[in-house]
Structure formats: C-alpha cells, structure tokens
Amino acid sequence: MRKVCIVTGSRSEYGLLRPIMEDIKNDSDIALQIIVTGMHLMIDFGYTLKEIEKDGFNVHIIDLKQKDTTKESMSKFIGELIVKLTDKIKEILVKHNIDVVYHFAAQSHVDNSFTGAQQFVIDNVLGTVSLL
C-alpha cells in the first residue's frame, strides 16, 4: 500500500486539492494522511479546518502562531517556524512511513501550477526534500 501525505495551508489550495484527496481517500491501495496548517487555523480566514473535517478527512494539525508584529519578533518567529514546522512534518512522515508528499507550499500562487507545471513540480519536490 502506498502512503501519501498532502499538506494544505489555505482555502484556495484546498479547493484544488480536495478532488485529489477524495480520489486518494476512496482508493483502497493508498493510505492518506493530511497535514493542515496556516490560514486553515485562523479565524480571520474562516477557520476552514472545520470544512476539511466536515468533508470527512482525518487531519494532523500543525498550529504555529505568531503573537507579536514587530520586525524583530517577526524575524525570530520565521526562524522558529522553519525549525518547528520541519520537526513536526518530519515526525508525521516518519510515524506514518509516508511514500509521497504533495503540497503547494513552494509557490506563492496556486495558479502557477497551471501555467508552469514543470517548475511547480520541481519546487514542490525540492521544498519537500528540504523539509526532510
């Protein structure tokens, strides 16, 4: 059985990922793990974690929030975020023996995946490798 992990951090990418996630969930030869983070967990952006759960997906939540907005605290938070996010994702990938990771996190706009698919895949793969 193949083990796939999808990472989602915003409602816009979830709209694109959802049909893929449904297909994987319904395939008995593939086990699906989903990591939810970012804007899905923010009330200001609709707390769309509930939408994902309502769609019947079991999720791993990575909730790393920044409290202060000064330049110094933002810089510190970004450094801590990279370390904590990497550790938590690696923990999930190792625990579930994941074969494939798919995410749109390496690009700033999901629509880039339609107009520059090859570069998008390269960024996705290299972004995942850097996580490990």
mmCIF file of C-alpha atoms in Angstrom:
data_model
loop_
_atom_site.group_PDB
_atom_site.id
_atom_site.type_symbol
_atom_site.label_atom_id
_atom_site.label_comp_id
_atom_site.label_asym_id
_atom_site.label_seq_id
_atom_site.Cartn_x
_atom_site.Cartn_y
_atom_site.Cartn_z
ATOM 1 C CA MET A 1 0.000 0.000 0.000
ATOM 2 C CA ARG A 2 1.280 3.463 -0.944
ATOM 3 C CA LYS A 3 1.172 6.130 1.748
ATOM 4 C CA VAL A 4 0.512 9.689 0.621
ATOM 5 C CA CYS A 5 0.643 12.877 2.668
ATOM 6 C CA ILE A 6 -0.948 16.110 1.492
ATOM 7 C CA VAL A 7 -0.025 19.408 3.171
ATOM 8 C CA THR A 8 -2.548 22.241 2.932
ATOM 9 C CA GLY A 9 -2.344 25.725 4.384
ATOM 10 C CA SER A 10 -5.084 27.752 2.682
ATOM 11 C CA ARG A 11 -8.652 27.512 1.452
ATOM 12 C CA SER A 12 -7.661 28.339 -2.141
ATOM 13 C CA GLU A 13 -5.299 25.387 -2.448
ATOM 14 C CA TYR A 14 -7.710 23.118 -0.587
ATOM 15 C CA GLY A 15 -10.285 23.789 -3.291
ATOM 16 C CA LEU A 16 -7.809 22.433 -5.837
ATOM 17 C CA LEU A 17 -6.580 19.575 -3.642
ATOM 18 C CA ARG A 18 -9.983 18.340 -2.467
ATOM 19 C CA PRO A 19 -10.863 16.273 -5.585
ATOM 20 C CA ILE A 20 -7.422 14.655 -5.460
ATOM 21 C CA MET A 21 -7.848 13.985 -1.758
ATOM 22 C CA GLU A 22 -11.278 12.425 -2.374
ATOM 23 C CA ASP A 23 -9.834 10.105 -5.044
ATOM 24 C CA ILE A 24 -6.994 9.042 -2.774
ATOM 25 C CA LYS A 25 -9.322 8.548 0.195
ATOM 26 C CA ASN A 26 -11.529 6.271 -1.923
ATOM 27 C CA ASP A 27 -8.620 4.197 -3.276
ATOM 28 C CA SER A 28 -8.073 1.075 -1.157
ATOM 29 C CA ASP A 29 -4.451 0.842 -2.355
ATOM 30 C CA ILE A 30 -3.489 4.258 -0.938
ATOM 31 C CA ALA A 31 -3.431 5.478 2.660
ATOM 32 C CA LEU A 32 -3.914 9.234 3.020
ATOM 33 C CA GLN A 33 -2.504 11.493 5.721
ATOM 34 C CA ILE A 34 -3.338 15.201 5.675
ATOM 35 C CA ILE A 35 -1.387 17.964 7.387
ATOM 36 C CA VAL A 36 -3.392 21.140 7.974
ATOM 37 C CA THR A 37 -1.665 24.367 8.929
ATOM 38 C CA GLY A 38 -1.535 28.091 8.213
ATOM 39 C CA MET A 39 -4.654 30.030 7.284
ATOM 40 C CA HIS A 40 -6.916 26.982 7.776
ATOM 41 C CA LEU A 41 -6.440 27.507 11.515
ATOM 42 C CA MET A 42 -7.064 31.254 11.592
ATOM 43 C CA ILE A 43 -10.439 32.719 12.477
ATOM 44 C CA ASP A 44 -9.707 35.762 10.273
ATOM 45 C CA PHE A 45 -9.636 33.426 7.254
ATOM 46 C CA GLY A 46 -12.754 31.440 8.127
ATOM 47 C CA TYR A 47 -11.168 28.664 10.235
ATOM 48 C CA THR A 48 -11.503 26.306 7.265
ATOM 49 C CA LEU A 49 -10.184 23.340 9.258
ATOM 50 C CA LYS A 50 -13.857 22.671 10.028
ATOM 51 C CA GLU A 51 -14.605 22.463 6.285
ATOM 52 C CA ILE A 52 -11.883 19.853 5.810
ATOM 53 C CA GLU A 53 -13.137 17.815 8.755
ATOM 54 C CA LYS A 54 -16.737 18.164 7.504
ATOM 55 C CA ASP A 55 -15.573 16.680 4.189
ATOM 56 C CA GLY A 56 -14.625 13.560 6.139
ATOM 57 C CA PHE A 57 -10.851 13.863 6.240
ATOM 58 C CA ASN A 58 -8.770 12.990 9.285
ATOM 59 C CA VAL A 59 -6.043 15.559 9.757
ATOM 60 C CA HIS A 60 -2.807 16.296 11.580
ATOM 61 C CA ILE A 61 -2.835 19.893 12.765
ATOM 62 C CA ILE A 62 0.317 21.969 12.895
ATOM 63 C CA ASP A 63 -0.657 25.195 14.633
ATOM 64 C CA LEU A 64 2.212 27.651 14.950
ATOM 65 C CA LYS A 65 1.049 31.178 15.639
ATOM 66 C CA GLN A 66 2.951 34.423 15.783
ATOM 67 C CA LYS A 67 1.795 36.742 18.539
ATOM 68 C CA ASP A 68 3.778 39.965 18.113
ATOM 69 C CA THR A 69 4.111 42.005 14.922
ATOM 70 C CA THR A 70 7.350 43.908 15.495
ATOM 71 C CA LYS A 71 10.103 43.400 12.912
ATOM 72 C CA GLU A 72 12.336 41.743 15.489
ATOM 73 C CA SER A 73 9.663 39.309 16.659
ATOM 74 C CA MET A 74 8.668 38.506 13.059
ATOM 75 C CA SER A 75 12.275 37.605 12.202
ATOM 76 C CA LYS A 76 12.570 35.426 15.273
ATOM 77 C CA PHE A 77 9.210 33.792 14.582
ATOM 78 C CA ILE A 78 10.158 32.902 10.987
ATOM 79 C CA GLY A 79 13.317 31.168 12.201
ATOM 80 C CA GLU A 80 11.432 29.267 14.904
ATOM 81 C CA LEU A 81 8.636 28.459 12.465
ATOM 82 C CA ILE A 82 11.004 26.804 9.998
ATOM 83 C CA VAL A 83 12.521 24.629 12.721
ATOM 84 C CA LYS A 84 9.211 23.694 14.390
ATOM 85 C CA LEU A 85 7.350 23.083 11.130
ATOM 86 C CA THR A 86 10.177 20.914 9.797
ATOM 87 C CA ASP A 87 10.315 18.872 13.009
ATOM 88 C CA LYS A 88 6.547 18.335 13.133
ATOM 89 C CA ILE A 89 6.235 17.379 9.466
ATOM 90 C CA LYS A 90 9.198 15.002 9.705
ATOM 91 C CA GLU A 91 7.648 13.405 12.800
ATOM 92 C CA ILE A 92 4.394 12.739 10.924
ATOM 93 C CA LEU A 93 6.182 11.442 7.805
ATOM 94 C CA VAL A 94 8.334 9.040 9.819
ATOM 95 C CA LYS A 95 5.494 7.859 12.089
ATOM 96 C CA HIS A 96 3.260 7.005 9.112
ATOM 97 C CA ASN A 97 6.060 5.831 6.799
ATOM 98 C CA ILE A 98 4.945 8.224 4.032
ATOM 99 C CA ASP A 99 5.996 7.427 0.439
ATOM 100 C CA VAL A 100 4.812 10.633 -1.265
ATOM 101 C CA VAL A 101 4.281 14.217 -0.077
ATOM 102 C CA TYR A 102 2.244 16.684 -2.099
ATOM 103 C CA HIS A 103 1.868 20.359 -1.312
ATOM 104 C CA PHE A 104 1.600 23.761 -2.970
ATOM 105 C CA ALA A 105 3.736 25.449 -0.339
ATOM 106 C CA ALA A 106 6.733 26.120 -2.571
ATOM 107 C CA GLN A 107 4.924 28.735 -4.689
ATOM 108 C CA SER A 108 3.178 31.925 -3.705
ATOM 109 C CA HIS A 109 0.190 31.381 -6.014
ATOM 110 C CA VAL A 110 -1.522 28.066 -6.695
ATOM 111 C CA ASP A 111 -2.407 29.209 -10.222
ATOM 112 C CA ASN A 112 1.315 28.932 -11.053
ATOM 113 C CA SER A 113 0.807 25.161 -11.094
ATOM 114 C CA PHE A 114 -1.356 25.538 -14.210
ATOM 115 C CA THR A 115 0.888 27.832 -16.214
ATOM 116 C CA GLY A 116 4.270 26.472 -15.121
ATOM 117 C CA ALA A 117 3.632 22.886 -14.068
ATOM 118 C CA GLN A 118 7.193 21.640 -14.533
ATOM 119 C CA GLN A 119 8.746 24.339 -12.338
ATOM 120 C CA PHE A 120 5.937 23.882 -9.839
ATOM 121 C CA VAL A 121 6.727 20.157 -9.522
ATOM 122 C CA ILE A 122 10.459 20.861 -9.189
ATOM 123 C CA ASP A 123 9.795 23.434 -6.453
ATOM 124 C CA ASN A 124 7.387 21.053 -4.733
ATOM 125 C CA VAL A 125 9.900 18.190 -4.705
ATOM 126 C CA LEU A 126 12.841 20.343 -3.637
ATOM 127 C CA GLY A 127 10.691 22.029 -0.995
ATOM 128 C CA THR A 128 9.737 18.634 0.427
ATOM 129 C CA VAL A 129 13.332 17.388 0.338
ATOM 130 C CA SER A 130 14.404 20.460 2.292
ATOM 131 C CA LEU A 131 11.809 19.567 4.922
ATOM 132 C CA LEU A 132 13.411 16.189 5.425
#
